């Protein structure tokens, strides 16, 4: 545990140095975190080129906005940036795919010319930013929202989530239960039938 605390404090110091424009600190931060970020992004996206671009964009964002880090666990902060960059990349791919197809016949023809349909996971990820799920998520508290993202979207175990967010496992379980209940309630307030039809 002491080792983890020292690592967290070291990351916070690195981020302060990055905010001050120290490229050596940026290199150290990259060496510490790029490996696990790459592995987790790869679990979420099968395209290695997209993963590479997202990882690069993540650290460019860190370089530009390290001053916005408010002392929270660095791994969680970095992953939030990476996950958002991945959502942006997928959204851009989806838009590009739509431009390549004629919009008139996409719902009526089964010719196989449409781009590959987004997976359920991709739809959920996009829903976290847009649509009813995104709106509902905005209505629950940030600490519940980050637990929900880690356990549901990232598919992390309770232990992994606890390590990522720097909170006890029991707290993860409690927050996950509360987050699901609050999300259900928020969705119910937005629309009586949030599914709207077959997926």
Short mmCIF file of N, CA and C in Angstrom, two decimals:
data_model
loop_
_atom_site.label_atom_id
_atom_site.label_comp_id
_atom_site.label_asym_id
_atom_site.label_seq_id
_atom_site.Cartn_x
_atom_site.Cartn_y
_atom_site.Cartn_z
N UNK A 1 0.82 -1.20 0.00
CA UNK A 1 0.00 0.00 0.00
C UNK A 1 0.86 1.26 0.00
N UNK A 2 1.93 1.24 0.82
CA UNK A 2 2.83 2.38 0.85
C UNK A 2 3.43 2.65 -0.50
N UNK A 3 3.75 1.57 -1.23
CA UNK A 3 4.32 1.70 -2.56
C UNK A 3 3.36 2.38 -3.52
N UNK A 4 2.07 2.03 -3.42
CA UNK A 4 1.05 2.65 -4.28
C UNK A 4 0.92 4.13 -3.96
N UNK A 5 0.94 4.46 -2.66
CA UNK A 5 0.83 5.87 -2.27
C UNK A 5 2.01 6.67 -2.81
N UNK A 6 3.21 6.09 -2.70
CA UNK A 6 4.40 6.78 -3.22
C UNK A 6 4.29 6.98 -4.72
N UNK A 7 3.76 5.95 -5.42
CA UNK A 7 3.60 6.06 -6.87
C UNK A 7 2.61 7.17 -7.22
N UNK A 8 1.48 7.22 -6.46
CA UNK A 8 0.47 8.26 -6.70
C UNK A 8 1.07 9.65 -6.48
N UNK A 9 1.84 9.79 -5.38
CA UNK A 9 2.47 11.08 -5.10
C UNK A 9 3.48 11.43 -6.17
N UNK A 10 4.22 10.40 -6.65
CA UNK A 10 5.18 10.62 -7.73
C UNK A 10 4.49 11.07 -9.01
N UNK A 11 3.34 10.45 -9.31
CA UNK A 11 2.58 10.84 -10.50
C UNK A 11 2.09 12.28 -10.39
N UNK A 12 1.61 12.64 -9.19
CA UNK A 12 1.12 14.01 -8.99
C UNK A 12 2.25 15.02 -9.19
N UNK A 13 3.45 14.68 -8.68
CA UNK A 13 4.61 15.56 -8.86
C UNK A 13 4.97 15.67 -10.34
N UNK A 14 4.91 14.52 -11.05
CA UNK A 14 5.21 14.53 -12.48
C UNK A 14 4.22 15.42 -13.23
N UNK A 15 2.95 15.30 -12.87
CA UNK A 15 1.94 16.10 -13.56
C UNK A 15 2.13 17.59 -13.30
N UNK A 16 2.56 17.93 -12.09
CA UNK A 16 2.85 19.35 -11.80
C UNK A 16 4.02 19.83 -12.66
N UNK A 17 5.03 18.94 -12.81
CA UNK A 17 6.19 19.30 -13.64
C UNK A 17 5.79 19.42 -15.11
N UNK A 18 4.92 18.52 -15.57
CA UNK A 18 4.44 18.59 -16.95
C UNK A 18 3.68 19.90 -17.17
N UNK A 19 2.86 20.27 -16.19
CA UNK A 19 2.09 21.52 -16.29
C UNK A 19 3.03 22.72 -16.39
N UNK A 20 4.23 22.59 -15.78
CA UNK A 20 5.22 23.66 -15.85
C UNK A 20 6.05 23.60 -17.13
N UNK A 21 5.76 22.60 -18.00
CA UNK A 21 6.43 22.51 -19.29
C UNK A 21 7.69 21.67 -19.31
N UNK A 22 7.83 20.72 -18.37
CA UNK A 22 9.02 19.88 -18.28
C UNK A 22 8.89 18.64 -19.16
N UNK A 23 9.61 18.58 -20.31
CA UNK A 23 9.48 17.44 -21.21
C UNK A 23 10.03 16.14 -20.61
N UNK A 24 11.01 16.22 -19.73
CA UNK A 24 11.55 15.00 -19.10
C UNK A 24 10.48 14.36 -18.21
N UNK A 25 9.72 15.18 -17.49
CA UNK A 25 8.64 14.66 -16.65
C UNK A 25 7.58 14.01 -17.54
N UNK A 26 7.32 14.61 -18.69
CA UNK A 26 6.35 14.02 -19.62
C UNK A 26 6.82 12.65 -20.09
N UNK A 27 8.11 12.54 -20.39
CA UNK A 27 8.67 11.25 -20.82
C UNK A 27 8.54 10.19 -19.73
N UNK A 28 8.79 10.57 -18.50
CA UNK A 28 8.68 9.63 -17.38
C UNK A 28 7.23 9.20 -17.19
N UNK A 29 6.31 10.16 -17.27
CA UNK A 29 4.89 9.85 -17.14
C UNK A 29 4.44 8.89 -18.24
N UNK A 30 4.92 9.16 -19.46
CA UNK A 30 4.59 8.28 -20.60
C UNK A 30 5.11 6.86 -20.33
N UNK A 31 6.35 6.75 -19.91
CA UNK A 31 6.95 5.43 -19.65
C UNK A 31 6.17 4.66 -18.58
N UNK A 32 5.68 5.39 -17.59
CA UNK A 32 4.94 4.75 -16.49
C UNK A 32 3.57 4.25 -16.91
N UNK A 33 2.90 5.00 -17.79
CA UNK A 33 1.48 4.73 -18.02
C UNK A 33 1.10 4.28 -19.43
N UNK A 34 1.97 4.47 -20.41
CA UNK A 34 1.59 4.14 -21.79
C UNK A 34 1.29 2.65 -21.96
N UNK A 35 2.03 1.79 -21.28
CA UNK A 35 1.85 0.35 -21.44
C UNK A 35 0.46 -0.13 -21.05
N UNK A 36 0.02 0.23 -19.84
CA UNK A 36 -1.29 -0.25 -19.42
C UNK A 36 -2.42 0.46 -20.16
N UNK A 37 -2.20 1.74 -20.53
CA UNK A 37 -3.22 2.42 -21.32
C UNK A 37 -3.38 1.74 -22.68
N UNK A 38 -2.26 1.39 -23.30
CA UNK A 38 -2.30 0.70 -24.60
C UNK A 38 -3.03 -0.63 -24.47
N UNK A 39 -2.73 -1.39 -23.41
CA UNK A 39 -3.36 -2.69 -23.22
C UNK A 39 -4.87 -2.54 -23.04
N UNK A 40 -5.28 -1.57 -22.24
CA UNK A 40 -6.71 -1.40 -22.00
C UNK A 40 -7.44 -0.89 -23.24
N UNK A 41 -6.81 0.03 -23.98
CA UNK A 41 -7.41 0.50 -25.23
C UNK A 41 -7.55 -0.63 -26.23
N UNK A 42 -6.56 -1.52 -26.27
CA UNK A 42 -6.59 -2.66 -27.19
C UNK A 42 -7.75 -3.59 -26.87
N UNK A 43 -8.08 -3.72 -25.57
CA UNK A 43 -9.24 -4.55 -25.19
C UNK A 43 -10.54 -3.95 -25.69
N UNK A 44 -10.54 -2.63 -25.87
CA UNK A 44 -11.75 -1.94 -26.28
C UNK A 44 -11.82 -1.70 -27.79
N UNK A 45 -10.70 -1.78 -28.48
CA UNK A 45 -10.67 -1.46 -29.91
C UNK A 45 -9.69 -2.40 -30.61
N UNK A 46 -10.16 -3.08 -31.65
CA UNK A 46 -9.32 -4.06 -32.34
C UNK A 46 -8.39 -3.45 -33.38
N UNK A 47 -8.58 -2.18 -33.71
CA UNK A 47 -7.78 -1.53 -34.75
C UNK A 47 -6.51 -0.92 -34.13
N UNK A 48 -5.33 -1.53 -34.37
CA UNK A 48 -4.10 -1.04 -33.73
C UNK A 48 -3.76 0.40 -34.11
N UNK A 49 -4.13 0.82 -35.33
CA UNK A 49 -3.85 2.19 -35.75
C UNK A 49 -4.66 3.19 -34.93
N UNK A 50 -5.93 2.86 -34.69
CA UNK A 50 -6.78 3.72 -33.87
C UNK A 50 -6.23 3.79 -32.45
N UNK A 51 -5.82 2.63 -31.91
CA UNK A 51 -5.26 2.58 -30.56
C UNK A 51 -4.03 3.47 -30.48
N UNK A 52 -3.15 3.39 -31.48
CA UNK A 52 -1.94 4.20 -31.50
C UNK A 52 -2.28 5.69 -31.51
N UNK A 53 -3.24 6.06 -32.36
CA UNK A 53 -3.63 7.47 -32.46
C UNK A 53 -4.26 7.97 -31.16
N UNK A 54 -5.12 7.12 -30.57
CA UNK A 54 -5.78 7.51 -29.32
C UNK A 54 -4.75 7.69 -28.21
N UNK A 55 -3.78 6.78 -28.15
CA UNK A 55 -2.74 6.89 -27.13
C UNK A 55 -1.94 8.18 -27.31
N UNK A 56 -1.60 8.48 -28.56
CA UNK A 56 -0.86 9.71 -28.85
C UNK A 56 -1.69 10.94 -28.48
N UNK A 57 -2.96 10.94 -28.87
CA UNK A 57 -3.85 12.06 -28.55
C UNK A 57 -3.99 12.24 -27.04
N UNK A 58 -4.02 11.11 -26.32
CA UNK A 58 -4.15 11.16 -24.86
C UNK A 58 -2.99 11.92 -24.25
N UNK A 59 -1.77 11.60 -24.67
CA UNK A 59 -0.61 12.26 -24.07
C UNK A 59 -0.42 13.69 -24.57
N UNK A 60 -0.90 13.99 -25.78
CA UNK A 60 -0.91 15.38 -26.23
C UNK A 60 -1.85 16.18 -25.34
N UNK A 61 -3.02 15.59 -25.03
CA UNK A 61 -3.98 16.26 -24.14
C UNK A 61 -3.38 16.44 -22.74
N UNK A 62 -2.68 15.42 -22.25
CA UNK A 62 -2.04 15.52 -20.93
C UNK A 62 -1.03 16.67 -20.93
N UNK A 63 -0.24 16.76 -21.98
CA UNK A 63 0.77 17.82 -22.09
C UNK A 63 0.11 19.20 -22.02
N UNK A 64 -1.04 19.32 -22.72
CA UNK A 64 -1.72 20.61 -22.78
C UNK A 64 -2.52 20.93 -21.51
N UNK A 65 -3.00 19.89 -20.82
CA UNK A 65 -3.95 20.17 -19.74
C UNK A 65 -3.53 19.58 -18.39
N UNK A 66 -2.24 19.31 -18.22
CA UNK A 66 -1.78 18.76 -16.93
C UNK A 66 -2.12 19.69 -15.78
N UNK A 67 -2.20 20.98 -16.04
CA UNK A 67 -2.56 21.93 -15.01
C UNK A 67 -3.98 21.75 -14.49
N UNK A 68 -4.81 21.04 -15.26
CA UNK A 68 -6.20 20.81 -14.84
C UNK A 68 -6.31 19.63 -13.88
N UNK A 69 -5.22 18.87 -13.73
CA UNK A 69 -5.24 17.73 -12.79
C UNK A 69 -5.38 18.27 -11.38
N UNK A 70 -6.43 17.79 -10.68
CA UNK A 70 -6.73 18.35 -9.36
C UNK A 70 -6.36 17.41 -8.22
N UNK A 71 -5.35 16.57 -8.45
CA UNK A 71 -4.85 15.72 -7.37
C UNK A 71 -5.50 14.36 -7.28
N UNK A 72 -6.51 14.08 -8.14
CA UNK A 72 -7.09 12.75 -8.12
C UNK A 72 -6.07 11.72 -8.62
N UNK A 73 -6.35 10.44 -8.41
CA UNK A 73 -5.42 9.38 -8.80
C UNK A 73 -5.11 9.52 -10.30
N UNK A 74 -3.83 9.58 -10.63
CA UNK A 74 -3.41 9.91 -12.00
C UNK A 74 -3.89 8.88 -13.01
N UNK A 75 -3.87 7.59 -12.63
CA UNK A 75 -4.31 6.56 -13.57
C UNK A 75 -5.75 6.76 -14.01
N UNK A 76 -6.61 7.06 -13.05
CA UNK A 76 -8.02 7.30 -13.37
C UNK A 76 -8.19 8.52 -14.26
N UNK A 77 -7.42 9.57 -13.97
CA UNK A 77 -7.50 10.79 -14.77
C UNK A 77 -7.03 10.52 -16.21
N UNK A 78 -5.92 9.80 -16.34
CA UNK A 78 -5.40 9.47 -17.67
C UNK A 78 -6.39 8.60 -18.44
N UNK A 79 -6.99 7.63 -17.74
CA UNK A 79 -7.92 6.73 -18.43
C UNK A 79 -9.16 7.48 -18.89
N UNK A 80 -9.63 8.44 -18.11
CA UNK A 80 -10.79 9.24 -18.52
C UNK A 80 -10.49 9.96 -19.83
N UNK A 81 -9.29 10.53 -19.92
CA UNK A 81 -8.89 11.21 -21.16
C UNK A 81 -8.83 10.21 -22.31
N UNK A 82 -8.19 9.06 -22.08
CA UNK A 82 -8.04 8.06 -23.15
C UNK A 82 -9.39 7.54 -23.62
N UNK A 83 -10.29 7.27 -22.68
CA UNK A 83 -11.62 6.74 -23.04
C UNK A 83 -12.38 7.76 -23.88
N UNK A 84 -12.27 9.04 -23.51
CA UNK A 84 -12.96 10.08 -24.31
C UNK A 84 -12.36 10.19 -25.70
N UNK A 85 -11.03 10.07 -25.78
CA UNK A 85 -10.39 10.13 -27.10
C UNK A 85 -10.84 8.94 -27.96
N UNK A 86 -11.01 7.78 -27.34
CA UNK A 86 -11.47 6.60 -28.07
C UNK A 86 -12.89 6.81 -28.58
N UNK A 87 -13.75 7.37 -27.75
CA UNK A 87 -15.12 7.68 -28.17
C UNK A 87 -15.09 8.64 -29.35
N UNK A 88 -14.24 9.69 -29.27
CA UNK A 88 -14.12 10.64 -30.37
C UNK A 88 -13.66 9.96 -31.66
N UNK A 89 -12.68 9.06 -31.53
CA UNK A 89 -12.16 8.36 -32.71
C UNK A 89 -13.23 7.48 -33.35
N UNK A 90 -14.00 6.80 -32.51
CA UNK A 90 -15.06 5.93 -33.04
C UNK A 90 -16.16 6.75 -33.69
N UNK A 91 -16.46 7.89 -33.10
CA UNK A 91 -17.48 8.77 -33.67
C UNK A 91 -17.02 9.27 -35.04
N UNK A 92 -15.74 9.62 -35.14
CA UNK A 92 -15.20 10.09 -36.42
C UNK A 92 -15.26 8.99 -37.47
N UNK A 93 -14.94 7.74 -37.06
CA UNK A 93 -15.02 6.61 -38.00
C UNK A 93 -16.45 6.41 -38.47
N UNK A 94 -17.39 6.54 -37.52
CA UNK A 94 -18.80 6.34 -37.85
C UNK A 94 -19.25 7.39 -38.85
N UNK A 95 -18.84 8.65 -38.61
CA UNK A 95 -19.20 9.72 -39.55
C UNK A 95 -18.60 9.45 -40.93
N UNK A 96 -17.35 9.03 -40.96
CA UNK A 96 -16.69 8.73 -42.24
C UNK A 96 -17.41 7.60 -42.95
N UNK A 97 -17.83 6.59 -42.18
CA UNK A 97 -18.56 5.46 -42.76
C UNK A 97 -19.88 5.89 -43.36
N UNK A 98 -20.56 6.82 -42.69
CA UNK A 98 -21.85 7.31 -43.20
C UNK A 98 -21.65 8.07 -44.51
N UNK A 99 -20.54 8.82 -44.61
CA UNK A 99 -20.29 9.58 -45.83
C UNK A 99 -20.04 8.66 -47.03
N UNK A 100 -19.52 7.46 -46.76
CA UNK A 100 -19.21 6.54 -47.85
C UNK A 100 -20.43 5.80 -48.35
N UNK A 101 -21.53 5.84 -47.63
CA UNK A 101 -22.73 5.11 -48.03
C UNK A 101 -23.83 6.10 -48.37
N UNK A 102 -24.78 5.67 -49.20
CA UNK A 102 -25.91 6.54 -49.51
C UNK A 102 -26.93 6.40 -48.40
N UNK A 103 -27.32 7.51 -47.79
CA UNK A 103 -28.20 7.42 -46.63
C UNK A 103 -29.61 6.92 -46.94
N UNK A 104 -30.06 7.00 -48.20
CA UNK A 104 -31.45 6.69 -48.54
C UNK A 104 -31.79 5.23 -48.28
N UNK A 105 -30.92 4.31 -48.70
CA UNK A 105 -31.27 2.89 -48.63
C UNK A 105 -30.71 2.15 -47.43
N UNK A 106 -30.08 2.82 -46.50
CA UNK A 106 -29.38 2.09 -45.43
C UNK A 106 -30.32 1.28 -44.55
N UNK A 107 -31.56 1.73 -44.35
CA UNK A 107 -32.44 0.97 -43.47
C UNK A 107 -33.26 -0.07 -44.22
N UNK A 108 -33.33 0.03 -45.54
CA UNK A 108 -34.23 -0.85 -46.27
C UNK A 108 -33.53 -1.94 -47.05
N UNK A 109 -32.26 -1.79 -47.33
CA UNK A 109 -31.58 -2.80 -48.12
C UNK A 109 -30.59 -3.57 -47.28
N UNK A 110 -30.48 -4.84 -47.55
CA UNK A 110 -29.51 -5.67 -46.85
C UNK A 110 -28.40 -6.08 -47.80
N UNK A 111 -27.86 -5.11 -48.53
CA UNK A 111 -26.89 -5.43 -49.57
C UNK A 111 -25.50 -5.69 -49.02
N UNK A 112 -25.28 -5.36 -47.75
CA UNK A 112 -23.95 -5.57 -47.18
C UNK A 112 -22.98 -4.47 -47.52
N UNK A 113 -23.48 -3.37 -48.11
CA UNK A 113 -22.57 -2.28 -48.48
C UNK A 113 -22.34 -1.30 -47.34
N UNK A 114 -23.19 -1.38 -46.30
CA UNK A 114 -23.03 -0.46 -45.17
C UNK A 114 -21.79 -0.82 -44.38
N UNK A 115 -21.20 0.15 -43.69
CA UNK A 115 -20.04 -0.18 -42.87
C UNK A 115 -20.45 -1.13 -41.75
N UNK A 116 -19.49 -1.83 -41.18
CA UNK A 116 -19.81 -2.80 -40.15
C UNK A 116 -20.53 -2.09 -39.01
N UNK A 117 -21.60 -2.72 -38.54
CA UNK A 117 -22.43 -2.12 -37.49
C UNK A 117 -21.61 -1.98 -36.22
N UNK A 118 -21.81 -0.90 -35.50
CA UNK A 118 -21.08 -0.75 -34.24
C UNK A 118 -21.49 -1.84 -33.25
N UNK A 119 -20.56 -2.32 -32.49
CA UNK A 119 -20.87 -3.34 -31.49
C UNK A 119 -21.71 -2.72 -30.39
N UNK A 120 -22.29 -3.60 -29.56
CA UNK A 120 -23.07 -3.11 -28.43
C UNK A 120 -22.21 -2.23 -27.54
N UNK A 121 -20.94 -2.63 -27.35
CA UNK A 121 -20.03 -1.84 -26.51
C UNK A 121 -19.83 -0.45 -27.10
N UNK A 122 -19.66 -0.38 -28.44
CA UNK A 122 -19.46 0.92 -29.06
C UNK A 122 -20.68 1.80 -28.91
N UNK A 123 -21.88 1.18 -29.02
CA UNK A 123 -23.11 1.97 -28.83
C UNK A 123 -23.19 2.50 -27.41
N UNK A 124 -22.80 1.68 -26.44
CA UNK A 124 -22.81 2.12 -25.05
C UNK A 124 -21.83 3.27 -24.86
N UNK A 125 -20.61 3.11 -25.43
CA UNK A 125 -19.60 4.16 -25.30
C UNK A 125 -20.09 5.47 -25.87
N UNK A 126 -20.72 5.42 -27.05
CA UNK A 126 -21.23 6.63 -27.65
C UNK A 126 -22.37 7.18 -26.81
N UNK A 127 -23.18 6.28 -26.25
CA UNK A 127 -24.29 6.69 -25.40
C UNK A 127 -23.84 7.39 -24.14
N UNK A 128 -22.60 7.12 -23.71
CA UNK A 128 -22.09 7.79 -22.52
C UNK A 128 -21.85 9.27 -22.77
N UNK A 129 -21.72 9.65 -24.02
CA UNK A 129 -21.49 11.05 -24.33
C UNK A 129 -22.77 11.71 -24.86
N UNK A 130 -23.57 10.95 -25.61
CA UNK A 130 -24.77 11.50 -26.23
C UNK A 130 -25.97 10.65 -25.87
N UNK A 131 -27.17 11.20 -26.11
CA UNK A 131 -28.39 10.43 -25.90
C UNK A 131 -28.80 10.37 -24.45
N UNK A 132 -29.84 9.58 -24.20
CA UNK A 132 -30.43 9.50 -22.86
C UNK A 132 -29.44 9.01 -21.81
N UNK A 133 -28.61 8.01 -22.17
CA UNK A 133 -27.67 7.49 -21.17
C UNK A 133 -26.68 8.58 -20.76
N UNK A 134 -26.18 9.32 -21.74
CA UNK A 134 -25.25 10.40 -21.42
C UNK A 134 -25.89 11.47 -20.55
N UNK A 135 -27.13 11.82 -20.88
CA UNK A 135 -27.85 12.82 -20.08
C UNK A 135 -28.08 12.31 -18.67
N UNK A 136 -28.49 11.03 -18.57
CA UNK A 136 -28.74 10.44 -17.24
C UNK A 136 -27.45 10.37 -16.43
N UNK A 137 -26.34 10.00 -17.08
CA UNK A 137 -25.06 9.93 -16.37
C UNK A 137 -24.67 11.29 -15.82
N UNK A 138 -24.98 12.35 -16.57
CA UNK A 138 -24.65 13.69 -16.10
C UNK A 138 -25.41 14.06 -14.83
N UNK A 139 -26.51 13.36 -14.59
CA UNK A 139 -27.35 13.68 -13.43
C UNK A 139 -26.92 12.96 -12.16
N UNK A 140 -26.01 11.99 -12.28
CA UNK A 140 -25.55 11.31 -11.07
C UNK A 140 -24.20 11.89 -10.67
N UNK A 141 -23.85 11.72 -9.41
CA UNK A 141 -22.64 12.37 -8.90
C UNK A 141 -21.38 11.82 -9.57
N UNK A 142 -20.33 12.64 -9.67
CA UNK A 142 -19.11 12.23 -10.37
C UNK A 142 -18.48 10.95 -9.80
N UNK A 143 -18.50 10.78 -8.46
CA UNK A 143 -17.86 9.58 -7.90
C UNK A 143 -18.64 8.31 -8.25
N UNK A 144 -19.96 8.41 -8.39
CA UNK A 144 -20.75 7.25 -8.82
C UNK A 144 -20.54 7.01 -10.31
N UNK A 145 -20.46 8.09 -11.07
CA UNK A 145 -20.29 7.98 -12.51
C UNK A 145 -18.97 7.30 -12.86
N UNK A 146 -17.88 7.65 -12.15
CA UNK A 146 -16.58 7.05 -12.49
C UNK A 146 -16.54 5.56 -12.14
N UNK A 147 -17.24 5.16 -11.07
CA UNK A 147 -17.32 3.73 -10.74
C UNK A 147 -18.09 2.99 -11.82
N UNK A 148 -19.19 3.58 -12.29
CA UNK A 148 -20.00 2.95 -13.34
C UNK A 148 -19.21 2.82 -14.63
N UNK A 149 -18.48 3.85 -14.98
CA UNK A 149 -17.65 3.77 -16.19
C UNK A 149 -16.61 2.65 -16.08
N UNK A 150 -15.96 2.58 -14.93
CA UNK A 150 -14.90 1.58 -14.75
C UNK A 150 -15.44 0.16 -14.77
N UNK A 151 -16.56 -0.08 -14.06
CA UNK A 151 -17.06 -1.45 -13.92
C UNK A 151 -17.89 -1.90 -15.11
N UNK A 152 -18.71 -1.00 -15.65
CA UNK A 152 -19.61 -1.40 -16.74
C UNK A 152 -18.96 -1.20 -18.11
N UNK A 153 -18.45 0.00 -18.35
CA UNK A 153 -17.90 0.30 -19.68
C UNK A 153 -16.53 -0.34 -19.88
N UNK A 154 -15.66 -0.17 -18.89
CA UNK A 154 -14.31 -0.73 -19.03
C UNK A 154 -14.25 -2.21 -18.69
N UNK A 155 -15.28 -2.71 -18.01
CA UNK A 155 -15.31 -4.13 -17.66
C UNK A 155 -14.29 -4.51 -16.61
N UNK A 156 -13.91 -3.55 -15.75
CA UNK A 156 -12.92 -3.84 -14.73
C UNK A 156 -13.55 -4.58 -13.56
N UNK A 157 -12.76 -5.40 -12.88
CA UNK A 157 -13.23 -6.07 -11.67
C UNK A 157 -13.32 -5.05 -10.54
N UNK A 158 -13.95 -5.48 -9.45
CA UNK A 158 -14.04 -4.60 -8.27
C UNK A 158 -12.64 -4.23 -7.79
N UNK A 159 -11.75 -5.21 -7.76
CA UNK A 159 -10.38 -4.95 -7.29
C UNK A 159 -9.66 -3.97 -8.21
N UNK A 160 -9.77 -4.18 -9.53
CA UNK A 160 -9.12 -3.28 -10.49
C UNK A 160 -9.68 -1.86 -10.38
N UNK A 161 -11.00 -1.77 -10.21
CA UNK A 161 -11.64 -0.46 -10.07
C UNK A 161 -11.15 0.24 -8.81
N UNK A 162 -11.06 -0.52 -7.73
CA UNK A 162 -10.59 0.05 -6.46
C UNK A 162 -9.17 0.59 -6.62
N UNK A 163 -8.31 -0.19 -7.31
CA UNK A 163 -6.93 0.26 -7.53
C UNK A 163 -6.88 1.49 -8.41
N UNK A 164 -7.69 1.47 -9.48
CA UNK A 164 -7.69 2.57 -10.43
C UNK A 164 -8.14 3.88 -9.77
N UNK A 165 -9.21 3.78 -8.95
CA UNK A 165 -9.79 4.99 -8.37
C UNK A 165 -9.23 5.33 -7.00
N UNK A 166 -8.43 4.41 -6.43
CA UNK A 166 -7.83 4.68 -5.14
C UNK A 166 -8.82 4.66 -3.98
N UNK A 167 -9.82 3.77 -4.06
CA UNK A 167 -10.83 3.64 -3.00
C UNK A 167 -10.93 2.18 -2.60
N UNK A 168 -11.46 1.87 -1.41
CA UNK A 168 -11.59 0.47 -0.98
C UNK A 168 -12.58 -0.30 -1.85
N UNK A 169 -12.39 -1.63 -1.92
CA UNK A 169 -13.28 -2.47 -2.73
C UNK A 169 -14.73 -2.38 -2.26
N UNK A 170 -14.93 -2.32 -0.93
CA UNK A 170 -16.30 -2.20 -0.40
C UNK A 170 -16.98 -0.93 -0.89
N UNK A 171 -16.20 0.14 -0.99
CA UNK A 171 -16.74 1.41 -1.49
C UNK A 171 -17.13 1.29 -2.96
N UNK A 172 -16.32 0.56 -3.74
CA UNK A 172 -16.64 0.34 -5.15
C UNK A 172 -18.00 -0.35 -5.26
N UNK A 173 -18.20 -1.42 -4.47
CA UNK A 173 -19.46 -2.18 -4.54
C UNK A 173 -20.64 -1.31 -4.16
N UNK A 174 -20.49 -0.55 -3.08
CA UNK A 174 -21.58 0.33 -2.63
C UNK A 174 -21.91 1.38 -3.68
N UNK A 175 -20.85 2.00 -4.22
CA UNK A 175 -21.08 3.06 -5.22
C UNK A 175 -21.67 2.48 -6.50
N UNK A 176 -21.25 1.27 -6.88
CA UNK A 176 -21.79 0.65 -8.09
C UNK A 176 -23.29 0.40 -7.95
N UNK A 177 -23.70 -0.09 -6.77
CA UNK A 177 -25.14 -0.32 -6.53
C UNK A 177 -25.91 1.00 -6.59
N UNK A 178 -25.37 2.02 -5.89
CA UNK A 178 -26.04 3.32 -5.89
C UNK A 178 -26.08 3.93 -7.29
N UNK A 179 -24.98 3.77 -8.03
CA UNK A 179 -24.90 4.35 -9.38
C UNK A 179 -25.94 3.72 -10.30
N UNK A 180 -26.10 2.40 -10.23
CA UNK A 180 -27.09 1.73 -11.07
C UNK A 180 -28.50 2.19 -10.73
N UNK A 181 -28.78 2.30 -9.43
CA UNK A 181 -30.11 2.73 -9.00
C UNK A 181 -30.38 4.16 -9.46
N UNK A 182 -29.39 5.04 -9.28
CA UNK A 182 -29.58 6.44 -9.69
C UNK A 182 -29.69 6.58 -11.20
N UNK A 183 -28.90 5.76 -11.93
CA UNK A 183 -28.96 5.82 -13.39
C UNK A 183 -30.33 5.36 -13.88
N UNK A 184 -30.85 4.26 -13.29
CA UNK A 184 -32.19 3.78 -13.67
C UNK A 184 -33.23 4.87 -13.42
N UNK A 185 -33.13 5.50 -12.26
CA UNK A 185 -34.08 6.56 -11.90
C UNK A 185 -33.98 7.74 -12.86
N UNK A 186 -32.75 8.14 -13.18
CA UNK A 186 -32.55 9.27 -14.11
C UNK A 186 -33.08 8.94 -15.50
N UNK A 187 -32.85 7.70 -15.96
CA UNK A 187 -33.36 7.29 -17.27
C UNK A 187 -34.88 7.28 -17.28
N UNK A 188 -35.48 6.80 -16.19
CA UNK A 188 -36.95 6.74 -16.11
C UNK A 188 -37.55 8.14 -16.18
N UNK A 189 -36.86 9.12 -15.60
CA UNK A 189 -37.35 10.50 -15.64
C UNK A 189 -37.24 11.09 -17.04
N UNK A 190 -36.23 10.62 -17.80
CA UNK A 190 -36.03 11.17 -19.14
C UNK A 190 -37.05 10.64 -20.14
N UNK A 191 -37.34 9.35 -20.04
CA UNK A 191 -38.25 8.73 -20.99
C UNK A 191 -38.86 7.48 -20.37
N UNK A 192 -40.15 7.24 -20.58
CA UNK A 192 -40.76 6.05 -19.99
C UNK A 192 -40.26 4.75 -20.56
N UNK A 193 -39.75 4.75 -21.80
CA UNK A 193 -39.22 3.51 -22.38
C UNK A 193 -37.86 3.78 -22.97
N UNK A 194 -36.80 3.73 -22.15
CA UNK A 194 -35.45 4.13 -22.60
C UNK A 194 -34.89 3.26 -23.73
N UNK A 195 -35.40 2.02 -23.87
CA UNK A 195 -34.84 1.17 -24.92
C UNK A 195 -35.41 1.56 -26.29
N UNK A 196 -36.65 1.98 -26.33
CA UNK A 196 -37.21 2.51 -27.57
C UNK A 196 -37.44 1.50 -28.67
N UNK A 197 -37.09 0.26 -28.49
CA UNK A 197 -37.28 -0.74 -29.53
C UNK A 197 -36.14 -1.71 -29.57
N UNK A 198 -36.14 -2.64 -30.50
CA UNK A 198 -35.07 -3.64 -30.56
C UNK A 198 -33.74 -3.03 -30.88
N UNK A 199 -32.69 -3.57 -30.27
CA UNK A 199 -31.33 -3.05 -30.50
C UNK A 199 -30.84 -3.47 -31.84
#
